[in-house]
Amino acid sequence: MARTTLTRTVLAAVAATSLFALGACSSDAGNEPAAGGEPAAGADDGVITLGFSQVGAESGWRAANTKSIQDTLTAENGFDLKFSDAQQKQENQIQAIRSYITQGVDVIAFSPVVETGWDAVLQEAKAAGIPVILTDRAVDAEDETLYESFIGSDFVKEGETAGQWVAENFDGEGLKVVELQGTTGSAPAIDRKEGFESAIEGSDVEIIDSQTGNFTRAEGKTVMEGFLNKHDDIDLVFAHNDDMGLGAIEAIEAAGLVPGKDIQIVTIDAVKDGMQALADGKINYIVECNPLLGPDLAEIAKAVIAGEEVEKRIVVKDEAFDQAAAKEALPTREY
Ligand code: AHR
């Protein structure tokens, strides 16, 4: 099966910002909340101070995402980046955001660990006149004006694409699936589960067990060991990311079984280690989640500071790979 394109990057409304001159950052607007047509506060010196709160360092995907942000939001590109790692804890992210508010940064950006519980801190940022941009993961906010834009993949679509591949290849065989879920309460875990389940609905593919592996390789391995002890009829693992799938491979091999053959594996991310395992025949199918969000974040931050209207939702382009497509893609893979 050839690779397929899921979605296209949508940046039409901010196309003009590629010509953005740093001089345009200068603003005497004071502490006005950023809204279309109104310059946000800050960046008087032409440098945008951006406070970024990252989820953590839980996966290969996260490492690639952090690198993309740090490589793009550089001094040469007009940014003073303040970066913090929340170690997968919401309270750390809230603390970091509050600290960015106290420091009076020009823009705050963050990838929320979980979907809920952000209203209070987002209200604080708004009251301070600091625009907020979400990257990678969504929040379930009462009021959508609490953030300027959300840049990231369509996680429901990713889960659907994985489920469609499973249903297309195995419907009619009574396939038994175990699911390794991402971090409980996170947008990708909620949405990928929903998408996968909707795609297998009406087929005889059955999810016989489902637990969180917190998006890490170690927890993916531990949870898979538990599944193997409990069930002797597992045909396929659906892991919400490559790292948990790679942990599952270790557990399957330790149990004397052959990953990719005795037990099929479908994952999401398509980072280098996952793609290598796919090319090696240990994983059967991967849906990509593109981590290279730095350039879009830089562009949107500049547009917001310039008072331009930005797209509320920017969907990032993803693909999907079978084993042949992974072999072809690996030599030039960026992440
Ligand atoms: O939010 C994106 C997800 O978070 C990635 O799929 C996963 O690897 C990461 O930890």
Short mmCIF file of C-alpha atoms and ligand atoms in Angstrom, two decimals:
data_model
loop_
_atom_site.label_atom_id
_atom_site.label_comp_id
_atom_site.label_asym_id
_atom_site.label_seq_id
_atom_site.Cartn_x
_atom_site.Cartn_y
_atom_site.Cartn_z
CA MET A 1 0.00 0.00 0.00
CA ALA A 2 1.35 3.42 -0.90
CA ARG A 3 1.58 6.17 1.66
CA THR A 4 -1.49 8.35 1.93
CA THR A 5 -1.88 12.05 2.75
CA LEU A 6 -4.38 12.71 5.52
CA THR A 7 -4.58 16.47 5.71
CA ARG A 8 -2.93 19.55 4.38
CA THR A 9 -1.35 22.39 6.29
CA VAL A 10 -3.69 25.36 6.33
CA LEU A 11 -1.94 28.68 6.70
CA ALA A 12 -3.80 30.74 4.16
CA ALA A 13 -4.88 33.53 6.47
CA VAL A 14 -1.35 34.21 7.60
CA ALA A 15 0.35 33.88 4.22
CA ALA A 16 1.44 37.49 4.33
CA THR A 17 3.40 36.90 7.51
CA SER A 18 6.22 35.16 5.64
CA LEU A 19 7.24 38.65 4.61
CA PHE A 20 6.92 39.82 8.19
CA ALA A 21 9.54 42.42 9.11
CA LEU A 22 10.76 42.45 12.68
CA GLY A 23 10.22 46.21 12.79
CA ALA A 24 6.52 45.43 12.67
CA CYS A 25 6.85 43.87 16.14
CA SER A 26 7.34 47.23 17.72
CA SER A 27 4.21 48.20 19.50
CA ASP A 28 3.13 50.74 22.05
CA ALA A 29 -0.18 49.02 22.43
CA GLY A 30 0.24 48.45 26.14
CA ASN A 31 -1.35 45.42 27.78
CA GLU A 32 -4.16 44.90 25.30
CA PRO A 33 -5.35 41.33 24.80
CA ALA A 34 -4.34 40.15 21.32
CA ALA A 35 -7.24 39.94 18.94
CA GLY A 36 -7.56 40.20 15.17
CA GLY A 37 -6.38 43.63 14.03
CA GLU A 38 -4.99 44.71 17.40
CA PRO A 39 -1.27 44.43 18.05
CA ALA A 40 -0.41 42.46 21.17
CA ALA A 41 1.74 43.91 23.90
CA GLY A 42 5.47 43.54 23.92
CA ALA A 43 8.27 43.00 21.40
CA ASP A 44 9.17 46.70 21.58
CA ASP A 45 12.81 45.84 20.94
CA GLY A 46 11.91 43.81 17.85
CA VAL A 47 12.59 40.56 19.67
CA ILE A 48 9.66 38.35 20.63
CA THR A 49 10.07 36.81 24.06
CA LEU A 50 8.14 33.55 23.94
CA GLY A 51 7.62 31.30 26.96
CA PHE A 52 7.07 27.69 25.93
CA SER A 53 5.90 24.98 28.30
CA GLN A 54 6.61 21.54 26.86
CA VAL A 55 4.78 18.37 27.98
CA GLY A 56 7.96 16.48 28.83
CA ALA A 57 10.51 14.19 27.20
CA GLU A 58 8.39 11.05 27.11
CA SER A 59 8.91 9.94 23.52
CA GLY A 60 10.94 10.18 20.34
CA TRP A 61 8.13 12.33 18.97
CA ARG A 62 8.50 14.78 21.85
CA ALA A 63 12.28 15.00 21.34
CA ALA A 64 11.74 15.84 17.64
CA ASN A 65 9.08 18.40 18.56
CA THR A 66 11.32 20.11 21.13
CA LYS A 67 14.18 20.23 18.61
CA SER A 68 11.92 21.79 15.98
CA ILE A 69 10.83 24.52 18.41
CA GLN A 70 14.33 25.22 19.72
CA ASP A 71 15.84 25.22 16.22
CA THR A 72 13.23 27.66 14.90
CA LEU A 73 12.59 30.11 17.72
CA THR A 74 16.15 31.40 17.68
CA ALA A 75 17.71 34.82 18.20
CA GLU A 76 18.52 34.95 14.46
CA ASN A 77 14.83 34.44 13.78
CA GLY A 78 13.84 37.25 16.16
CA PHE A 79 12.96 35.24 19.27
CA ASP A 80 14.09 35.02 22.86
CA LEU A 81 12.80 31.53 23.75
CA LYS A 82 12.18 30.58 27.35
CA PHE A 83 11.65 26.83 27.50
CA SER A 84 10.48 24.60 30.32
CA ASP A 85 9.82 20.84 30.56
CA ALA A 86 6.74 19.91 32.63
CA GLN A 87 7.69 16.25 33.03
CA GLN A 88 4.16 15.20 32.03
CA LYS A 89 2.60 17.03 35.00
CA GLN A 90 -0.17 19.60 34.58
CA GLU A 91 0.75 21.39 37.81
CA ASN A 92 4.26 22.01 36.44
CA GLN A 93 2.80 23.50 33.27
CA ILE A 94 0.48 25.79 35.21
CA GLN A 95 3.42 26.91 37.34
CA ALA A 96 5.53 27.58 34.23
CA ILE A 97 2.74 29.57 32.56
CA ARG A 98 2.26 31.65 35.73
CA SER A 99 5.98 32.33 35.81
CA TYR A 100 5.90 33.47 32.15
CA ILE A 101 3.01 35.80 33.03
CA THR A 102 5.02 37.26 35.95
CA GLN A 103 8.04 37.72 33.69
CA GLY A 104 5.83 39.59 31.20
CA VAL A 105 6.77 37.57 28.12
CA ASP A 106 5.29 38.67 24.78
CA VAL A 107 3.68 35.32 23.90
CA ILE A 108 3.03 32.07 25.77
CA ALA A 109 2.85 28.77 23.90
CA PHE A 110 2.30 25.32 25.34
CA SER A 111 1.35 21.73 24.53
CA PRO A 112 -1.15 20.85 27.24
CA VAL A 113 -0.50 17.53 29.01
CA VAL A 114 -4.24 16.97 29.45
CA GLU A 115 -7.30 18.59 27.91
CA THR A 116 -9.11 20.00 30.93
CA GLY A 117 -8.31 22.36 33.83
CA TRP A 118 -6.82 25.32 31.92
CA ASP A 119 -9.49 28.01 32.20
CA ALA A 120 -8.11 29.78 35.29
CA VAL A 121 -4.52 30.12 34.08
CA LEU A 122 -5.64 31.07 30.56
CA GLN A 123 -7.83 33.80 32.10
CA GLU A 124 -4.75 35.06 33.99
CA ALA A 125 -2.76 35.27 30.75
CA LYS A 126 -5.62 37.10 29.04
CA ALA A 127 -5.92 39.55 31.94
CA ALA A 128 -2.18 40.25 31.62
CA GLY A 129 -2.60 40.90 27.88
CA ILE A 130 -0.36 37.98 26.89
CA PRO A 131 -1.56 36.00 23.87
CA VAL A 132 -1.47 32.19 24.11
CA ILE A 133 -0.83 29.76 21.26
CA LEU A 134 -1.50 26.02 21.66
CA THR A 135 0.74 23.55 19.90
CA ASP A 136 0.27 19.81 19.38
CA ARG A 137 -2.57 19.19 21.88
CA ALA A 138 -5.92 20.90 22.37
CA VAL A 139 -7.55 22.22 25.53
CA ASP A 140 -11.18 21.84 26.44
CA ALA A 141 -11.65 25.55 27.29
CA GLU A 142 -14.97 27.20 28.19
CA ASP A 143 -14.05 30.19 26.07
CA GLU A 144 -12.17 29.83 22.78
CA THR A 145 -10.99 33.45 22.92
CA LEU A 146 -8.62 32.38 25.72
CA TYR A 147 -6.13 31.30 23.06
CA GLU A 148 -5.23 32.68 19.64
CA SER A 149 -4.59 29.55 17.63
CA PHE A 150 -4.13 25.78 17.93
CA ILE A 151 -1.45 24.25 15.68
CA GLY A 152 -1.37 20.45 15.50
CA SER A 153 -2.45 17.20 13.90
CA ASP A 154 -5.97 15.81 13.66
CA PHE A 155 -5.72 13.01 16.25
CA VAL A 156 -9.19 11.60 15.54
CA LYS A 157 -8.22 11.20 11.90
CA GLU A 158 -4.98 9.46 12.93
CA GLY A 159 -6.92 6.90 14.98
CA GLU A 160 -9.40 6.44 12.16
CA THR A 161 -6.64 5.84 9.62
CA ALA A 162 -5.12 3.17 11.89
CA GLY A 163 -8.52 1.54 12.43
CA GLN A 164 -9.37 1.62 8.73
CA TRP A 165 -6.15 -0.23 7.90
CA VAL A 166 -6.95 -2.87 10.52
CA ALA A 167 -10.57 -3.30 9.36
CA GLU A 168 -9.57 -3.41 5.68
CA ASN A 169 -6.94 -6.07 6.31
CA PHE A 170 -8.56 -8.24 8.99
CA ASP A 171 -12.36 -7.89 8.99
CA GLY A 172 -13.92 -11.37 8.89
CA GLU A 173 -11.08 -12.98 10.86
CA GLY A 174 -12.39 -12.25 14.38
CA LEU A 175 -9.24 -10.24 15.16
CA LYS A 176 -8.49 -9.66 18.88
CA VAL A 177 -6.83 -6.31 19.60
CA VAL A 178 -5.14 -4.91 22.71
CA GLU A 179 -4.79 -1.15 22.94
CA LEU A 180 -1.93 0.79 24.55
CA GLN A 181 -3.42 4.18 25.27
CA GLY A 182 -1.52 7.43 25.64
CA THR A 183 -1.57 9.58 28.78
CA THR A 184 -5.00 9.47 30.42
CA GLY A 185 -6.97 12.66 29.75
CA SER A 186 -4.65 13.86 26.96
CA ALA A 187 -6.14 14.93 23.64
CA PRO A 188 -4.21 12.35 21.57
CA ALA A 189 -5.27 9.47 23.83
CA ILE A 190 -8.93 10.51 23.79
CA ASP A 191 -9.08 11.28 20.08
CA ARG A 192 -7.03 8.36 18.74
CA LYS A 193 -9.15 5.91 20.74
CA GLU A 194 -12.33 7.51 19.41
CA GLY A 195 -11.08 7.47 15.80
CA PHE A 196 -9.90 3.86 15.94
CA GLU A 197 -13.13 2.62 17.53
CA SER A 198 -15.28 4.40 14.97
CA ALA A 199 -13.26 2.92 12.09
CA ILE A 200 -13.60 -0.70 13.30
CA GLU A 201 -17.29 -0.33 14.13
CA GLY A 202 -19.36 -2.80 12.13
CA SER A 203 -16.38 -5.14 11.58
CA ASP A 204 -15.66 -8.21 13.72
CA VAL A 205 -12.38 -6.66 14.98
CA GLU A 206 -12.62 -6.62 18.78
CA ILE A 207 -10.65 -4.63 21.40
CA ILE A 208 -10.26 -7.18 24.21
CA ASP A 209 -8.18 -4.99 26.56
CA SER A 210 -7.07 -1.36 26.79
CA GLN A 211 -4.77 0.41 29.26
CA THR A 212 -2.59 3.48 29.39
CA GLY A 213 1.15 3.17 28.79
CA ASN A 214 1.56 6.95 29.27
CA PHE A 215 3.25 7.34 25.85
CA THR A 216 6.54 5.84 27.15
CA ARG A 217 8.50 2.82 25.96
CA ALA A 218 9.00 1.48 29.51
CA GLU A 219 5.31 1.64 30.42
CA GLY A 220 4.30 0.26 27.03
CA LYS A 221 6.50 -2.77 27.73
CA THR A 222 5.12 -3.29 31.24
CA VAL A 223 1.48 -3.02 30.14
CA MET A 224 2.12 -5.39 27.22
CA GLU A 225 3.69 -7.93 29.59
CA GLY A 226 0.46 -7.77 31.61
CA PHE A 227 -1.66 -8.26 28.48
CA LEU A 228 0.41 -11.29 27.46
CA ASN A 229 0.04 -12.86 30.91
CA LYS A 230 -3.71 -12.29 30.86
CA HIS A 231 -4.62 -13.17 27.25
CA ASP A 232 -3.40 -15.98 25.01
CA ASP A 233 -5.36 -14.86 21.95
CA ILE A 234 -3.87 -11.44 21.11
CA ASP A 235 -3.64 -10.90 17.33
CA LEU A 236 -2.79 -7.20 17.15
CA VAL A 237 -1.54 -4.30 19.29
CA PHE A 238 -2.82 -0.80 18.60
CA ALA A 239 -0.40 1.57 20.35
CA HIS A 240 -1.18 5.29 20.49
CA ASN A 241 2.49 6.06 19.78
CA ASP A 242 5.65 4.43 18.42
CA ASP A 243 7.42 4.34 21.78
CA MET A 244 4.74 2.20 23.44
CA GLY A 245 4.74 -0.02 20.33
CA LEU A 246 8.52 -0.40 20.68
CA GLY A 247 8.05 -1.36 24.34
CA ALA A 248 5.42 -3.91 23.25
CA ILE A 249 7.93 -5.40 20.79
CA GLU A 250 10.35 -6.02 23.67
CA ALA A 251 7.61 -7.73 25.71
CA ILE A 252 6.46 -9.86 22.75
CA GLU A 253 10.02 -10.98 21.97
CA ALA A 254 10.66 -11.77 25.65
CA ALA A 255 7.56 -13.99 25.56
CA GLY A 256 9.11 -15.98 22.68
CA LEU A 257 6.77 -14.57 20.02
CA VAL A 258 7.56 -12.75 16.79
CA PRO A 259 6.36 -9.11 16.62
CA GLY A 260 4.83 -8.22 13.25
CA LYS A 261 4.00 -11.88 12.59
CA ASP A 262 2.58 -13.72 15.64
CA ILE A 263 1.23 -10.42 16.87
CA GLN A 264 0.71 -7.54 14.44
CA ILE A 265 1.48 -3.99 15.60
CA VAL A 266 -0.04 -0.68 14.49
CA THR A 267 1.25 2.60 15.94
CA ILE A 268 1.09 6.38 15.51
CA ASP A 269 3.97 8.90 15.12
CA ALA A 270 6.38 7.59 12.45
CA VAL A 271 9.54 8.75 14.23
CA LYS A 272 12.87 7.18 13.20
CA ASP A 273 12.90 4.25 15.68
CA GLY A 274 9.31 3.36 14.82
CA MET A 275 9.97 3.61 11.08
CA GLN A 276 13.07 1.41 11.45
CA ALA A 277 11.00 -1.25 13.27
CA LEU A 278 8.38 -0.98 10.51
CA ALA A 279 11.01 -1.41 7.80
CA ASP A 280 12.41 -4.38 9.78
CA GLY A 281 8.98 -6.07 9.78
CA LYS A 282 8.39 -5.76 13.53
CA ILE A 283 5.61 -3.17 13.15
CA ASN A 284 2.97 -3.54 10.43
CA TYR A 285 1.56 -0.04 9.90
CA ILE A 286 2.26 3.47 11.22
CA VAL A 287 0.17 6.61 10.95
CA GLU A 288 2.33 9.70 11.08
CA CYS A 289 1.97 12.55 13.56
CA ASN A 290 4.20 15.35 12.31
CA PRO A 291 6.23 16.87 15.20
CA LEU A 292 7.82 19.71 13.20
CA LEU A 293 5.66 22.49 14.61
CA GLY A 294 8.40 25.09 15.17
CA PRO A 295 8.02 26.95 11.84
CA ASP A 296 4.24 27.28 12.13
CA LEU A 297 4.57 28.42 15.76
CA ALA A 298 7.13 31.10 14.79
CA GLU A 299 4.93 32.34 11.97
CA ILE A 300 1.78 32.52 14.07
CA ALA A 301 3.58 34.18 17.00
CA LYS A 302 4.92 36.88 14.68
CA ALA A 303 1.49 37.41 13.15
CA VAL A 304 -0.19 37.67 16.56
CA ILE A 305 2.37 40.21 17.77
CA ALA A 306 1.84 42.21 14.56
CA GLY A 307 -1.90 42.28 15.31
CA GLU A 308 -2.80 40.20 12.27
CA GLU A 309 -5.73 37.83 12.27
CA VAL A 310 -4.63 34.20 12.48
CA GLU A 311 -6.35 30.90 11.78
CA LYS A 312 -7.89 29.50 14.95
CA ARG A 313 -7.04 25.94 13.91
CA ILE A 314 -4.00 24.95 11.85
CA VAL A 315 -4.04 21.29 10.88
CA VAL A 316 -0.65 19.75 10.25
CA LYS A 317 0.00 17.42 7.31
CA ASP A 318 0.32 13.73 8.20
CA GLU A 319 0.94 10.58 6.16
CA ALA A 320 0.68 6.84 6.80
CA PHE A 321 3.23 4.09 6.05
CA ASP A 322 3.25 0.36 5.49
CA GLN A 323 6.49 -1.65 5.56
CA ALA A 324 7.43 -0.97 1.91
CA ALA A 325 6.73 2.77 2.26
CA ALA A 326 8.87 2.90 5.45
CA LYS A 327 11.87 1.36 3.62
CA GLU A 328 11.52 3.98 0.93
CA ALA A 329 11.09 6.91 3.34
CA LEU A 330 13.77 6.06 5.91
CA PRO A 331 16.90 7.30 4.10
CA THR A 332 15.56 10.86 3.89
CA ARG A 333 13.47 10.89 7.06
CA GLU A 334 13.93 14.12 9.06
CA TYR A 335 12.84 12.77 12.43
O1 AHR B 1 0.77 14.75 21.53
C1 AHR B 1 1.48 13.99 20.62
C2 AHR B 1 1.86 12.69 21.24
O2 AHR B 1 2.59 12.92 22.41
C3 AHR B 1 2.74 11.79 20.42
O3 AHR B 1 2.04 10.97 19.57
C4 AHR B 1 3.41 11.01 21.49
O4 AHR B 1 4.51 10.27 21.04
C5 AHR B 1 3.75 12.10 22.41
O5 AHR B 1 4.19 11.73 23.60
#
